[in-house]
Short mmCIF file of C-alpha atoms in Angstrom, two decimals:
data_model
loop_
_atom_site.label_atom_id
_atom_site.label_comp_id
_atom_site.label_asym_id
_atom_site.label_seq_id
_atom_site.Cartn_x
_atom_site.Cartn_y
_atom_site.Cartn_z
CA MET A 1 4.23 3.76 71.84
CA LYS A 2 3.23 3.43 75.49
CA ILE A 3 5.59 2.48 78.35
CA VAL A 4 3.95 1.01 81.45
CA SER A 5 5.25 -0.55 84.64
CA THR A 6 2.18 -2.16 86.22
CA ILE A 7 0.33 -5.39 85.47
CA ASN A 8 -3.05 -3.63 85.54
CA GLU A 9 -1.97 -1.14 82.87
CA VAL A 10 -0.92 -3.95 80.54
CA ARG A 11 -4.15 -5.88 81.08
CA GLU A 12 -6.36 -2.84 80.51
CA GLN A 13 -4.57 -1.89 77.29
CA VAL A 14 -4.53 -5.43 75.87
CA LYS A 15 -8.20 -5.89 76.74
CA GLU A 16 -9.01 -2.72 74.79
CA TRP A 17 -6.96 -3.84 71.79
CA LYS A 18 -8.63 -7.25 71.73
CA LYS A 19 -12.06 -5.61 71.79
CA GLU A 20 -10.98 -3.80 68.62
CA GLY A 21 -10.16 -7.17 67.02
CA ASN A 22 -6.36 -6.98 67.23
CA THR A 23 -4.10 -9.99 67.63
CA ILE A 24 -1.29 -9.53 70.15
CA GLY A 25 2.34 -10.39 69.38
CA PHE A 26 4.67 -10.57 72.36
CA VAL A 27 8.46 -10.48 72.70
CA PRO A 28 9.74 -11.12 76.25
CA THR A 29 13.24 -9.71 76.83
CA MET A 30 15.69 -8.80 79.58
CA GLY A 31 16.51 -5.56 77.79
CA TYR A 32 19.79 -4.25 76.39
CA LEU A 33 18.21 -4.89 73.02
CA HIS A 34 20.19 -5.61 69.85
CA GLU A 35 19.52 -6.73 66.27
CA GLY A 36 18.56 -10.21 67.46
CA HIS A 37 15.73 -8.77 69.54
CA ALA A 38 14.81 -6.46 66.67
CA SER A 39 14.34 -9.47 64.39
CA LEU A 40 11.86 -10.94 66.89
CA ILE A 41 9.99 -7.63 67.08
CA ASP A 42 9.89 -7.42 63.27
CA ALA A 43 8.41 -10.94 63.08
CA ALA A 44 5.78 -9.97 65.66
CA ARG A 45 5.04 -6.71 63.85
CA LYS A 46 4.54 -8.51 60.54
CA ASN A 47 1.97 -10.96 61.85
CA ASN A 48 0.00 -9.16 64.59
CA GLY A 49 -2.20 -6.14 65.03
CA LYS A 50 -0.35 -4.97 68.15
CA VAL A 51 3.11 -5.73 69.56
CA VAL A 52 4.10 -5.84 73.23
CA VAL A 53 7.71 -6.08 74.45
CA SER A 54 8.58 -6.78 78.07
CA ILE A 55 11.87 -5.52 79.48
CA PHE A 56 12.58 -7.23 82.77
CA VAL A 57 15.83 -8.59 84.19
CA ASN A 58 14.34 -11.58 85.97
CA PRO A 59 16.13 -12.14 89.29
CA ILE A 60 14.87 -15.68 89.90
CA GLN A 61 16.65 -17.13 86.85
CA PHE A 62 20.07 -16.06 88.11
CA GLY A 63 21.95 -18.37 90.45
CA PRO A 64 24.43 -17.35 93.19
CA ASN A 65 27.54 -15.64 91.80
CA GLU A 66 25.91 -15.07 88.40
CA ASP A 67 25.71 -11.67 86.73
CA LEU A 68 22.34 -10.31 87.95
CA ASP A 69 23.77 -7.06 89.31
CA SER A 70 26.11 -6.47 86.39
CA TYR A 71 23.71 -7.56 83.61
CA PRO A 72 23.74 -4.69 81.08
CA ARG A 73 20.81 -2.28 81.16
CA ASP A 74 20.01 0.69 78.91
CA LEU A 75 16.31 1.53 78.94
CA GLU A 76 16.72 4.68 76.84
CA HIS A 77 18.37 2.67 74.04
CA ASP A 78 15.74 -0.06 74.36
CA GLU A 79 12.88 2.42 74.05
CA LYS A 80 14.42 3.91 70.90
CA LEU A 81 14.88 0.50 69.25
CA CYS A 82 11.32 -0.51 70.12
CA GLU A 83 9.90 2.69 68.71
CA GLU A 84 11.90 2.31 65.49
CA HIS A 85 10.55 -1.21 65.01
CA GLY A 86 6.91 -0.41 65.60
CA VAL A 87 6.32 -1.65 69.16
CA ASP A 88 2.99 -0.51 70.60
CA LEU A 89 3.62 -1.17 74.29
CA ILE A 90 6.67 -1.71 76.51
CA PHE A 91 6.05 -3.44 79.84
CA HIS A 92 8.90 -2.56 82.21
CA PRO A 93 7.98 -3.82 85.69
CA THR A 94 10.00 -3.88 88.88
CA PRO A 95 10.80 -7.18 90.63
CA GLU A 96 8.34 -6.11 93.34
CA GLU A 97 5.57 -5.72 90.77
CA MET A 98 6.25 -9.17 89.33
CA TYR A 99 6.79 -11.12 92.54
CA GLY A 100 5.50 -9.10 95.49
CA ASP A 101 6.04 -10.29 99.05
CA ASN A 102 6.24 -13.96 100.02
CA PHE A 103 6.23 -15.35 96.49
CA TYR A 104 5.88 -19.13 96.71
CA THR A 105 4.70 -20.43 93.31
CA PHE A 106 7.10 -21.66 90.64
CA VAL A 107 6.79 -23.48 87.32
CA ASP A 108 9.17 -26.43 87.27
CA MET A 109 9.83 -28.79 84.36
CA ASP A 110 11.47 -32.18 84.25
CA VAL A 111 13.58 -33.88 81.52
CA LEU A 112 14.10 -30.96 79.11
CA THR A 113 15.68 -28.81 81.83
CA LYS A 114 18.12 -31.46 83.08
CA GLU A 115 20.64 -31.20 80.24
CA LEU A 116 22.83 -28.52 78.62
CA CYS A 117 22.44 -25.17 80.44
CA GLY A 118 20.16 -26.79 83.01
CA LEU A 119 23.06 -28.86 84.33
CA SER A 120 25.41 -25.97 85.02
CA ARG A 121 22.66 -23.47 85.93
CA PRO A 122 20.24 -25.55 88.05
CA VAL A 123 17.82 -22.77 89.04
CA HIS A 124 17.81 -21.08 85.65
CA PHE A 125 14.94 -22.74 83.83
CA ARG A 126 12.65 -22.79 86.85
CA GLY A 127 13.07 -19.01 86.86
CA VAL A 128 12.54 -18.77 83.09
CA CYS A 129 9.40 -20.94 83.09
CA THR A 130 7.95 -19.04 86.04
CA VAL A 131 8.49 -15.56 84.65
CA VAL A 132 7.41 -16.48 81.10
CA SER A 133 4.22 -18.14 82.34
CA LYS A 134 3.49 -15.03 84.44
CA LEU A 135 4.11 -12.77 81.45
CA PHE A 136 1.84 -14.91 79.26
CA ASN A 137 -0.91 -14.58 81.92
CA ILE A 138 -0.41 -10.83 82.08
CA VAL A 139 -0.11 -10.02 78.36
CA THR A 140 -2.38 -12.83 77.05
CA PRO A 141 -0.69 -12.81 73.63
CA ASP A 142 -1.83 -14.75 70.59
CA ASN A 143 1.77 -15.23 69.45
CA ALA A 144 5.12 -15.04 71.27
CA TYR A 145 8.57 -14.87 69.69
CA PHE A 146 11.87 -16.34 70.94
CA GLY A 147 15.34 -16.59 69.40
CA GLN A 148 16.99 -19.84 68.37
CA LYS A 149 20.24 -18.77 70.06
CA ASP A 150 18.60 -19.84 73.32
CA ALA A 151 17.53 -23.10 71.70
CA GLN A 152 16.98 -25.06 74.91
CA GLN A 153 14.87 -22.22 76.28
CA LEU A 154 12.82 -22.22 73.07
CA ALA A 155 12.20 -25.98 73.32
CA ILE A 156 11.26 -25.66 77.00
CA ILE A 157 8.81 -22.81 76.39
CA LYS A 158 7.17 -24.74 73.54
CA ARG A 159 6.77 -27.78 75.80
CA MET A 160 5.44 -25.69 78.70
CA VAL A 161 2.79 -24.11 76.47
CA LYS A 162 1.78 -27.53 75.16
CA ASP A 163 1.77 -29.27 78.54
CA LEU A 164 -0.17 -26.50 80.30
CA ASN A 165 -2.61 -25.92 77.40
CA MET A 166 -1.74 -22.25 77.11
CA PRO A 167 -3.76 -20.57 74.33
CA LEU A 168 -0.97 -19.09 72.23
CA SER A 169 1.55 -20.02 69.53
CA ILE A 170 5.32 -19.96 70.07
CA HIS A 171 7.53 -18.90 67.16
CA GLY A 172 11.28 -19.54 66.99
CA CYS A 173 13.36 -17.07 64.98
CA PRO A 174 16.86 -17.62 63.49
CA ILE A 175 20.10 -16.65 65.23
CA ILE A 176 21.29 -13.17 64.25
CA ARG A 177 25.07 -12.93 63.93
CA GLU A 178 27.68 -10.22 63.67
CA GLU A 179 29.39 -9.92 60.29
CA ASP A 180 32.26 -12.08 61.55
CA GLY A 181 29.90 -14.81 62.77
CA LEU A 182 29.60 -14.15 66.51
CA ALA A 183 26.02 -14.70 67.72
CA LYS A 184 24.44 -11.47 68.95
CA SER A 185 24.19 -11.40 72.73
CA SER A 186 23.79 -8.77 75.42
CA ARG A 187 26.72 -10.44 77.21
CA ASN A 188 29.06 -9.68 74.28
CA THR A 189 29.47 -6.25 75.88
CA TYR A 190 31.45 -7.89 78.70
CA LEU A 191 34.22 -8.93 76.30
CA SER A 192 37.52 -7.07 76.01
CA PRO A 193 38.85 -6.56 72.45
CA GLU A 194 41.07 -9.61 72.87
CA GLU A 195 38.22 -11.70 74.25
CA ARG A 196 35.88 -10.49 71.50
CA LYS A 197 38.29 -11.89 68.91
CA ALA A 198 38.69 -15.12 70.88
CA ALA A 199 34.89 -15.53 71.06
CA LEU A 200 34.77 -16.26 67.34
CA VAL A 201 35.86 -19.78 68.22
CA LEU A 202 32.22 -20.54 69.13
CA SER A 203 30.80 -19.79 65.70
CA ARG A 204 33.76 -21.47 63.96
CA SER A 205 33.04 -24.62 65.93
CA VAL A 206 29.30 -24.41 65.20
CA PHE A 207 29.89 -23.97 61.46
CA LEU A 208 32.35 -26.88 61.46
CA GLY A 209 29.91 -29.24 63.20
CA GLU A 210 27.01 -28.18 61.02
CA LYS A 211 29.07 -28.78 57.88
CA MET A 212 30.00 -32.28 59.06
CA VAL A 213 26.38 -33.24 59.72
CA LYS A 214 25.12 -31.77 56.44
CA GLU A 215 27.82 -33.73 54.61
CA GLY A 216 26.55 -36.96 56.13
CA GLU A 217 28.34 -37.54 59.46
CA ARG A 218 25.95 -39.28 61.84
CA ASP A 219 28.27 -40.22 64.72
CA CYS A 220 27.71 -37.65 67.46
CA LYS A 221 31.03 -38.42 69.15
CA LYS A 222 32.96 -37.54 65.98
CA VAL A 223 31.09 -34.26 65.53
CA ILE A 224 31.54 -33.30 69.19
CA ALA A 225 35.24 -34.23 69.09
CA ALA A 226 35.84 -32.01 66.05
CA MET A 227 33.94 -29.09 67.59
CA THR A 228 35.76 -29.50 70.92
CA GLU A 229 39.15 -29.65 69.22
CA GLU A 230 38.38 -26.39 67.40
CA ILE A 231 37.41 -24.63 70.64
CA GLU A 232 40.47 -25.90 72.48
CA LYS A 233 42.73 -24.17 69.96
CA GLU A 234 41.74 -20.90 71.64
CA PRO A 235 43.69 -20.28 74.88
CA LEU A 236 41.06 -17.93 76.33
CA ALA A 237 38.24 -20.45 75.88
CA LYS A 238 37.08 -22.79 78.63
CA ILE A 239 34.36 -25.27 77.70
CA ASP A 240 31.30 -25.66 79.93
CA TYR A 241 29.73 -28.20 77.54
CA VAL A 242 29.54 -29.26 73.90
CA LYS A 243 26.71 -31.73 73.32
CA ILE A 244 24.32 -33.08 70.73
CA VAL A 245 20.79 -33.79 71.94
CA ASP A 246 17.48 -34.92 70.52
CA LEU A 247 15.55 -31.81 69.51
CA SER A 248 12.31 -32.91 71.15
CA THR A 249 13.64 -34.26 74.47
CA MET A 250 16.95 -32.42 74.97
CA GLN A 251 18.53 -35.78 75.88
CA GLN A 252 21.97 -36.77 74.59
CA ILE A 253 22.12 -39.19 71.67
CA ASP A 254 24.85 -41.26 70.02
CA THR A 255 23.61 -41.31 66.43
CA ILE A 256 21.92 -38.58 64.39
CA GLU A 257 18.68 -39.98 63.01
CA HIS A 258 16.05 -37.29 63.56
CA GLY A 259 16.00 -33.63 64.58
CA ILE A 260 18.99 -32.58 66.67
CA LEU A 261 20.39 -29.64 68.56
CA ALA A 262 24.16 -29.28 68.77
CA ALA A 263 24.75 -26.77 71.56
CA MET A 264 27.65 -25.34 73.49
CA ALA A 265 28.43 -23.05 76.39
CA VAL A 266 31.95 -21.67 76.51
CA TYR A 267 33.61 -19.23 78.89
CA ILE A 268 35.71 -16.57 77.20
CA GLY A 269 37.54 -15.13 80.17
CA LYS A 270 34.78 -14.74 82.76
CA THR A 271 31.97 -14.39 80.21
CA ARG A 272 29.78 -17.41 79.48
CA LEU A 273 28.58 -17.48 75.87
CA ILE A 274 26.30 -19.94 74.08
CA ASP A 275 25.84 -20.95 70.45
CA ASN A 276 24.29 -23.81 68.54
CA PHE A 277 23.05 -25.27 65.32
CA MET A 278 19.84 -27.15 64.76
CA ILE A 279 18.96 -29.80 62.20
CA GLU A 280 15.20 -30.31 62.10
CA ASP A 281 13.41 -33.45 60.91
#
């Protein structure tokens, strides 16, 4: 496994691999890797000749007063996990390598970014789209892998690739959960023992809403009300949003007729956590 920090090193290595006839699988991450990331790497490993993982805490997707400086980092752990799961190359650039001086160009998207996390984090998806498009240009993968836990991000990346005619396939992979149901997240490390227990209210609410829909409930307001009521039973929980949106447009709907995403963001203490369930067409 190679670890590189410059764009030129990545391009030279990928060019060599492609000459040998390898397909390239790519997993972009912000590091502090866990079993959720490992599942993405395993999917990439299964279906590609070579696997590249980027580890980069992207400063332009963090707004003022968000957790850029405190975002967990552990490169030694990340390298070990990547090696154990068969990664061929880690790209670990600095912000200066990615953005340089006087960086002016951003990738901005309308509609899909205006709801859910885009409402409460207005600069977030511009930063995500910009860094992911840059990484796609650098790595030139055939396939890229993203987790369903960040379902809005997954939908946005799929749309960006389609709209901009990028020559790769985007693969969504299922949410990986702890044994007690909590969705795996690097931010779970912020939680105190009491908050960690309280955070289970997210998955309980998700499972409740999913059960209602699978049993035939089609009124979004009723599903949202039940999920909200469940969350509000937890004193440490503060809701950012609980919404049901059309899976293709990320716009709120009243009645479930086609594919939907039921998503939430909830503060447990000072830590903002997300979870969701998806019903596809």
